[in-house]
Amino acid sequence: MTSSVVIVHIYPSLLGLYGDRGNALVLLDRAHARGIPAELLEIEPGETIPEQADIYLIGGGEDLAQVTATNLLRSAERSAAIRAEGAVVLAVCAGLQMLGTEFRAAGQQVRGLGLVDAVTTVGPDRAVGELVTEPEHLPIPTLTGFENHAGRTALGPGVMPLGRVIVGIGNGDVEPDSSAGERVDGFIHDRIVATYLHGPVLARNPALADLLLRWATGGELATLEDRTAEALRNERLAATLSSRQVRRASAASGRRTELG
Ligand code: GLN
């Protein structure tokens, strides 16, 4: 009997913006659908974050909530669980910014948790709308979601982005002054996946949910047919991308898409 997959949502009352709590529900659901026992622990400020959990979720947050959560988590002891080697972490938007070295929010310059060399500044305008990311290092198809953030994140040398932005802003321009507009979204570091994608991202991209579950369980997973998730994903991609972009995205990832 597989032992239970323990999913921890860190500070959902502060970091669960735009439905990001749904990421936990998708993981639970996709584990349960395969007969894998899974449980969700929602850890609020003041409670200890369990070490040895299988997946940690850090969602988006409003500026002040993000600063509060970061200040609470900055002590190595409080954030030991996500600092542990090989911890599986999904961080979204504010969560992404917090894992870096520095960010600006609520008029303050804030020291991040420093897990990854990434600095977030405030952009010229708020990035709001659909975001489509082509993952470059993970074996998963094009990612769809939406973004709503002021921050722009510069990755340090050697930090791997999650992928290339096809539509939207993501981390912002790779070269701030370039007119080429080359943009990337998020980063990957060991088994930490960080992105600007809300949606919730795992509801729109079940392949990413399954990748996290595979990392957590250490084994292959039975294929699941989830027509609702597929329909949502295809509808959003078709609404966001031109058919040329859809073809280019699927060619780049070497995969066939189900889009009509
Ligand atoms: N406060 C951050 C920003 O605006 C993050 C927002 C979010 O999590 N959606 O950049």
mmCIF file of C-alpha atoms and ligand atoms in Angstrom:
data_model
loop_
_atom_site.group_PDB
_atom_site.id
_atom_site.type_symbol
_atom_site.label_atom_id
_atom_site.label_comp_id
_atom_site.label_asym_id
_atom_site.label_seq_id
_atom_site.Cartn_x
_atom_site.Cartn_y
_atom_site.Cartn_z
ATOM 1 C CA MET A 1 0.000 0.000 0.000
ATOM 2 C CA THR A 2 1.442 3.362 -1.037
ATOM 3 C CA SER A 3 1.839 5.680 1.910
ATOM 4 C CA SER A 4 -0.186 8.867 1.837
ATOM 5 C CA VAL A 5 1.049 11.783 -0.288
ATOM 6 C CA VAL A 6 1.174 14.748 2.068
ATOM 7 C CA ILE A 7 0.510 18.093 0.404
ATOM 8 C CA VAL A 8 1.194 21.237 2.423
ATOM 9 C CA HIS A 9 -0.270 24.579 1.447
ATOM 10 C CA ILE A 10 1.837 27.231 3.178
ATOM 11 C CA TYR A 11 -0.224 30.079 4.649
ATOM 12 C CA PRO A 12 -3.323 29.758 2.432
ATOM 13 C CA SER A 13 -4.966 32.745 4.124
ATOM 14 C CA LEU A 14 -2.041 34.939 2.974
ATOM 15 C CA LEU A 15 -0.921 33.045 -0.122
ATOM 16 C CA GLY A 16 -3.918 31.622 -1.928
ATOM 17 C CA LEU A 17 -4.821 34.472 -4.272
ATOM 18 C CA TYR A 18 -6.853 34.036 -7.486
ATOM 19 C CA GLY A 19 -7.923 30.508 -6.624
ATOM 20 C CA ASP A 20 -4.402 29.137 -6.102
ATOM 21 C CA ARG A 21 -5.785 26.920 -3.341
ATOM 22 C CA GLY A 22 -7.244 24.953 -6.237
ATOM 23 C CA ASN A 23 -3.743 23.603 -6.955
ATOM 24 C CA ALA A 24 -3.979 21.563 -3.759
ATOM 25 C CA LEU A 25 -7.417 20.272 -4.718
ATOM 26 C CA VAL A 26 -6.214 19.178 -8.164
ATOM 27 C CA LEU A 27 -3.287 17.250 -6.647
ATOM 28 C CA LEU A 28 -5.585 15.539 -4.140
ATOM 29 C CA ASP A 29 -8.075 14.709 -6.817
ATOM 30 C CA ARG A 30 -5.535 13.289 -9.267
ATOM 31 C CA ALA A 31 -3.920 11.185 -6.544
ATOM 32 C CA HIS A 32 -7.277 9.878 -5.274
ATOM 33 C CA ALA A 33 -8.487 9.093 -8.808
ATOM 34 C CA ARG A 34 -5.557 6.662 -9.053
ATOM 35 C CA GLY A 35 -6.213 5.118 -5.666
ATOM 36 C CA ILE A 36 -3.197 6.875 -4.130
ATOM 37 C CA PRO A 37 -3.990 8.098 -0.615
ATOM 38 C CA ALA A 38 -3.292 11.827 -0.280
ATOM 39 C CA GLU A 39 -3.997 14.456 2.319
ATOM 40 C CA LEU A 40 -3.838 18.230 2.469
ATOM 41 C CA LEU A 41 -2.411 20.174 5.392
ATOM 42 C CA GLU A 42 -3.147 23.873 5.365
ATOM 43 C CA ILE A 43 -0.535 25.525 7.555
ATOM 44 C CA GLU A 44 -1.257 29.022 8.791
ATOM 45 C CA PRO A 45 1.114 31.569 10.419
ATOM 46 C CA GLY A 46 2.013 30.427 13.916
ATOM 47 C CA GLU A 47 1.872 26.755 12.954
ATOM 48 C CA THR A 48 4.947 24.686 12.197
ATOM 49 C CA ILE A 49 5.472 23.693 8.596
ATOM 50 C CA PRO A 50 6.014 19.929 8.609
ATOM 51 C CA GLU A 51 9.359 18.784 7.182
ATOM 52 C CA GLN A 52 9.135 15.517 5.180
ATOM 53 C CA ALA A 53 5.865 16.442 3.440
ATOM 54 C CA ASP A 54 5.744 15.406 -0.202
ATOM 55 C CA ILE A 55 4.628 18.597 -1.964
ATOM 56 C CA TYR A 56 4.681 22.210 -0.748
ATOM 57 C CA LEU A 57 2.469 24.859 -2.346
ATOM 58 C CA ILE A 58 3.064 28.597 -2.077
ATOM 59 C CA GLY A 59 0.419 30.616 -3.911
ATOM 60 C CA GLY A 60 -0.021 34.195 -5.011
ATOM 61 C CA GLY A 61 -0.661 36.988 -2.570
ATOM 62 C CA GLU A 62 -1.444 40.661 -2.317
ATOM 63 C CA ASP A 63 1.588 42.847 -1.609
ATOM 64 C CA LEU A 64 1.141 43.220 2.132
ATOM 65 C CA ALA A 65 0.277 39.558 2.636
ATOM 66 C CA GLN A 66 3.357 38.629 0.626
ATOM 67 C CA VAL A 67 5.619 40.823 2.781
ATOM 68 C CA THR A 68 4.092 39.407 5.983
ATOM 69 C CA ALA A 69 4.509 35.809 4.808
ATOM 70 C CA THR A 70 8.103 36.428 3.725
ATOM 71 C CA ASN A 71 9.013 37.974 7.060
ATOM 72 C CA LEU A 72 7.532 34.961 8.828
ATOM 73 C CA LEU A 73 9.303 32.448 6.609
ATOM 74 C CA ARG A 74 12.682 34.152 6.440
ATOM 75 C CA SER A 75 14.009 32.367 9.486
ATOM 76 C CA ALA A 76 15.760 29.237 8.253
ATOM 77 C CA GLU A 77 13.997 27.209 10.918
ATOM 78 C CA ARG A 78 10.501 28.186 9.776
ATOM 79 C CA SER A 79 11.254 27.517 6.127
ATOM 80 C CA ALA A 80 13.480 24.457 6.619
ATOM 81 C CA ALA A 81 10.907 22.250 4.886
ATOM 82 C CA ILE A 82 11.159 24.018 1.535
ATOM 83 C CA ARG A 83 14.917 24.539 1.867
ATOM 84 C CA ALA A 84 15.516 20.793 2.228
ATOM 85 C CA GLU A 85 17.338 19.236 -0.695
ATOM 86 C CA GLY A 86 14.935 17.730 -3.196
ATOM 87 C CA ALA A 87 11.783 19.259 -1.665
ATOM 88 C CA VAL A 88 8.983 19.380 -4.232
ATOM 89 C CA VAL A 89 7.660 22.941 -4.303
ATOM 90 C CA LEU A 90 5.190 24.739 -6.556
ATOM 91 C CA ALA A 91 5.388 28.511 -6.112
ATOM 92 C CA VAL A 92 3.062 30.888 -7.926
ATOM 93 C CA CYS A 93 3.523 34.633 -8.466
ATOM 94 C CA ALA A 94 4.058 36.112 -4.984
ATOM 95 C CA GLY A 95 5.375 32.657 -4.038
ATOM 96 C CA LEU A 96 7.873 32.843 -6.916
ATOM 97 C CA GLN A 97 9.010 36.325 -5.884
ATOM 98 C CA MET A 98 9.456 35.280 -2.254
ATOM 99 C CA LEU A 99 11.825 32.427 -3.142
ATOM 100 C CA GLY A 100 14.218 34.877 -4.783
ATOM 101 C CA THR A 101 16.769 37.082 -3.097
ATOM 102 C CA GLU A 102 14.859 40.368 -3.150
ATOM 103 C CA PHE A 103 11.549 41.861 -4.216
ATOM 104 C CA ARG A 104 9.701 45.147 -3.988
ATOM 105 C CA ALA A 105 6.116 45.182 -2.730
ATOM 106 C CA ALA A 106 3.876 47.513 -0.722
ATOM 107 C CA GLY A 107 6.506 50.250 -1.134
ATOM 108 C CA GLN A 108 9.139 48.191 0.636
ATOM 109 C CA GLN A 109 12.341 46.581 -0.532
ATOM 110 C CA VAL A 110 12.147 43.113 0.982
ATOM 111 C CA ARG A 111 14.795 40.432 1.373
ATOM 112 C CA GLY A 112 13.424 37.168 -0.018
ATOM 113 C CA LEU A 113 14.058 33.640 1.189
ATOM 114 C CA GLY A 114 17.079 33.414 -1.100
ATOM 115 C CA LEU A 115 16.536 29.877 -2.371
ATOM 116 C CA VAL A 116 17.133 31.039 -5.926
ATOM 117 C CA ASP A 117 19.151 33.888 -7.455
ATOM 118 C CA ALA A 118 16.217 36.008 -8.651
ATOM 119 C CA VAL A 119 15.402 39.659 -8.044
ATOM 120 C CA THR A 120 11.941 41.169 -8.519
ATOM 121 C CA THR A 121 11.436 44.855 -9.247
ATOM 122 C CA VAL A 122 8.222 46.721 -10.041
ATOM 123 C CA GLY A 123 7.442 46.895 -13.761
ATOM 124 C CA PRO A 124 6.226 49.880 -15.789
ATOM 125 C CA ASP A 125 2.654 48.577 -15.639
ATOM 126 C CA ARG A 126 0.679 45.708 -14.171
ATOM 127 C CA ALA A 127 0.831 42.479 -16.149
ATOM 128 C CA VAL A 128 -2.775 41.326 -16.441
ATOM 129 C CA GLY A 129 -4.176 38.738 -18.834
ATOM 130 C CA GLU A 130 -3.613 35.307 -20.282
ATOM 131 C CA LEU A 131 -0.107 33.894 -20.024
ATOM 132 C CA VAL A 132 1.142 31.014 -22.145
ATOM 133 C CA THR A 133 4.505 29.445 -21.372
ATOM 134 C CA GLU A 134 6.385 26.870 -23.401
ATOM 135 C CA PRO A 135 8.317 24.753 -20.870
ATOM 136 C CA GLU A 136 11.913 24.256 -21.917
ATOM 137 C CA HIS A 137 13.300 21.762 -19.460
ATOM 138 C CA LEU A 138 10.329 19.740 -18.211
ATOM 139 C CA PRO A 139 8.615 16.950 -20.150
ATOM 140 C CA ILE A 140 5.202 18.650 -20.222
ATOM 141 C CA PRO A 141 3.190 20.423 -22.923
ATOM 142 C CA THR A 142 2.511 24.160 -23.327
ATOM 143 C CA LEU A 143 1.287 25.759 -20.109
ATOM 144 C CA THR A 144 -1.810 27.963 -20.014
ATOM 145 C CA GLY A 145 -2.985 30.303 -17.274
ATOM 146 C CA PHE A 146 -3.441 33.945 -16.427
ATOM 147 C CA GLU A 147 -1.239 36.499 -14.737
ATOM 148 C CA ASN A 148 -1.929 39.514 -12.537
ATOM 149 C CA HIS A 149 1.162 41.095 -11.031
ATOM 150 C CA ALA A 150 3.242 44.241 -10.881
ATOM 151 C CA GLY A 151 6.606 42.549 -10.364
ATOM 152 C CA ARG A 152 9.210 41.720 -13.023
ATOM 153 C CA THR A 153 11.748 39.069 -12.120
ATOM 154 C CA ALA A 154 15.350 38.947 -13.328
ATOM 155 C CA LEU A 155 17.012 35.539 -13.035
ATOM 156 C CA GLY A 156 20.658 35.310 -12.037
ATOM 157 C CA PRO A 157 23.196 33.633 -14.321
ATOM 158 C CA GLY A 158 22.606 29.913 -14.535
ATOM 159 C CA VAL A 159 19.056 30.009 -13.132
ATOM 160 C CA MET A 160 16.820 28.022 -15.466
ATOM 161 C CA PRO A 161 13.525 29.600 -16.466
ATOM 162 C CA LEU A 162 10.448 27.381 -16.444
ATOM 163 C CA GLY A 163 9.941 28.274 -20.082
ATOM 164 C CA ARG A 164 9.596 30.784 -22.847
ATOM 165 C CA VAL A 165 6.635 33.157 -22.838
ATOM 166 C CA ILE A 166 4.488 32.850 -25.959
ATOM 167 C CA VAL A 167 1.727 35.211 -24.827
ATOM 168 C CA GLY A 168 1.919 37.612 -21.892
ATOM 169 C CA ILE A 169 4.643 39.069 -19.714
ATOM 170 C CA GLY A 170 5.769 36.421 -17.186
ATOM 171 C CA ASN A 171 9.072 37.439 -15.583
ATOM 172 C CA GLY A 172 9.317 40.292 -18.102
ATOM 173 C CA ASP A 173 11.885 41.000 -20.818
ATOM 174 C CA VAL A 174 15.056 38.966 -20.495
ATOM 175 C CA GLU A 175 17.064 42.022 -21.614
ATOM 176 C CA PRO A 176 15.226 45.041 -20.189
ATOM 177 C CA ASP A 177 16.261 47.342 -23.056
ATOM 178 C CA SER A 178 15.892 44.901 -25.902
ATOM 179 C CA SER A 179 13.235 45.457 -28.508
ATOM 180 C CA ALA A 180 13.238 41.751 -29.319
ATOM 181 C CA GLY A 181 10.834 41.157 -26.446
ATOM 182 C CA GLU A 182 12.260 37.795 -25.484
ATOM 183 C CA ARG A 183 10.505 36.793 -22.292
ATOM 184 C CA VAL A 184 10.609 33.860 -19.943
ATOM 185 C CA ASP A 185 8.335 32.706 -17.154
ATOM 186 C CA GLY A 186 9.295 31.470 -13.713
ATOM 187 C CA PHE A 187 12.212 29.225 -12.867
ATOM 188 C CA ILE A 188 13.089 25.648 -12.033
ATOM 189 C CA HIS A 189 15.587 24.813 -9.387
ATOM 190 C CA ASP A 190 16.075 21.186 -8.394
ATOM 191 C CA ARG A 191 12.441 20.169 -7.765
ATOM 192 C CA ILE A 192 11.147 23.701 -7.182
ATOM 193 C CA VAL A 193 8.870 24.919 -9.964
ATOM 194 C CA ALA A 194 7.993 28.616 -9.875
ATOM 195 C CA THR A 195 5.690 30.401 -12.300
ATOM 196 C CA TYR A 196 3.534 33.494 -12.767
ATOM 197 C CA LEU A 197 0.668 31.268 -13.965
ATOM 198 C CA HIS A 198 -2.583 31.331 -12.050
ATOM 199 C CA GLY A 199 -5.566 29.399 -13.324
ATOM 200 C CA PRO A 200 -5.173 27.579 -10.964
ATOM 201 C CA VAL A 201 -2.165 26.441 -12.974
ATOM 202 C CA LEU A 202 -2.646 22.751 -12.103
ATOM 203 C CA ALA A 203 -6.325 22.824 -13.112
ATOM 204 C CA ARG A 204 -5.407 24.113 -16.550
ATOM 205 C CA ASN A 205 -2.276 21.970 -16.837
ATOM 206 C CA PRO A 206 -2.843 18.491 -15.385
ATOM 207 C CA ALA A 207 0.479 17.300 -16.834
ATOM 208 C CA LEU A 208 2.283 19.616 -14.418
ATOM 209 C CA ALA A 209 0.194 18.255 -11.522
ATOM 210 C CA ASP A 210 1.169 14.730 -12.540
ATOM 211 C CA LEU A 211 4.841 15.662 -12.813
ATOM 212 C CA LEU A 212 4.763 16.930 -9.202
ATOM 213 C CA LEU A 213 2.958 13.762 -8.114
ATOM 214 C CA ARG A 214 5.532 11.610 -9.919
ATOM 215 C CA TRP A 215 8.363 13.441 -8.178
ATOM 216 C CA ALA A 216 6.568 13.038 -4.859
ATOM 217 C CA THR A 217 5.741 9.350 -5.228
ATOM 218 C CA GLY A 218 8.919 8.409 -7.083
ATOM 219 C CA GLY A 219 7.003 6.217 -9.510
ATOM 220 C CA GLU A 220 5.089 6.168 -12.754
ATOM 221 C CA LEU A 221 1.404 7.068 -12.576
ATOM 222 C CA ALA A 222 -1.519 5.448 -14.336
ATOM 223 C CA THR A 223 -2.871 7.580 -17.179
ATOM 224 C CA LEU A 224 -5.997 9.499 -16.239
ATOM 225 C CA GLU A 225 -8.604 10.627 -18.665
ATOM 226 C CA ASP A 226 -9.978 13.977 -17.554
ATOM 227 C CA ARG A 227 -12.082 15.377 -20.348
ATOM 228 C CA THR A 228 -13.132 18.468 -18.418
ATOM 229 C CA ALA A 229 -9.541 19.506 -17.774
ATOM 230 C CA GLU A 230 -8.586 18.788 -21.394
ATOM 231 C CA ALA A 231 -11.556 20.795 -22.686
ATOM 232 C CA LEU A 232 -10.692 23.751 -20.423
ATOM 233 C CA ARG A 233 -7.066 23.678 -21.470
ATOM 234 C CA ASN A 234 -7.809 23.415 -25.152
ATOM 235 C CA GLU A 235 -10.436 26.141 -25.034
ATOM 236 C CA ARG A 236 -8.051 28.531 -23.255
ATOM 237 C CA LEU A 237 -5.133 27.784 -25.586
ATOM 238 C CA ALA A 238 -7.312 28.176 -28.666
ATOM 239 C CA ALA A 239 -8.680 31.478 -27.335
ATOM 240 C CA THR A 240 -5.217 32.812 -26.599
ATOM 241 C CA LEU A 241 -3.028 31.613 -29.435
ATOM 242 C CA SER A 242 -3.391 32.056 -33.167
ATOM 243 C CA SER A 243 -3.496 28.739 -34.993
ATOM 244 C CA ARG A 244 0.060 29.495 -36.187
ATOM 245 C CA GLN A 245 1.222 29.917 -32.609
ATOM 246 C CA VAL A 246 -0.545 26.697 -31.618
ATOM 247 C CA ARG A 247 1.336 24.866 -34.386
ATOM 248 C CA ARG A 248 4.612 26.517 -33.426
ATOM 249 C CA ALA A 249 4.091 25.727 -29.739
ATOM 250 C CA SER A 250 3.362 22.092 -30.376
ATOM 251 C CA ALA A 251 6.242 21.784 -32.857
ATOM 252 C CA ALA A 252 8.625 23.377 -30.354
ATOM 253 C CA SER A 253 7.621 20.931 -27.691
ATOM 254 C CA GLY A 254 7.691 18.035 -30.145
ATOM 255 C CA ARG A 255 4.176 17.072 -29.233
ATOM 256 C CA ARG A 256 0.843 16.883 -30.923
ATOM 257 C CA THR A 257 -1.901 18.991 -29.427
ATOM 258 C CA GLU A 258 -5.559 18.083 -29.456
ATOM 259 C CA LEU A 259 -6.529 21.558 -30.636
ATOM 260 C CA GLY A 260 -8.830 21.709 -33.621
HETATM 261 N N1 GLN B 1 2.210 41.255 -5.198
HETATM 262 C C1 GLN B 1 2.865 40.659 -6.307
HETATM 263 C C2 GLN B 1 2.868 41.512 -7.582
HETATM 264 O O1 GLN B 1 1.924 42.227 -7.853
HETATM 265 C C3 GLN B 1 2.280 39.287 -6.557
HETATM 266 C C4 GLN B 1 0.865 39.297 -7.040
HETATM 267 C C5 GLN B 1 0.297 37.914 -7.199
HETATM 268 O O2 GLN B 1 0.644 36.996 -6.449
HETATM 269 N N2 GLN B 1 -0.624 37.738 -8.119
HETATM 270 O O3 GLN B 1 3.835 41.451 -8.325
#
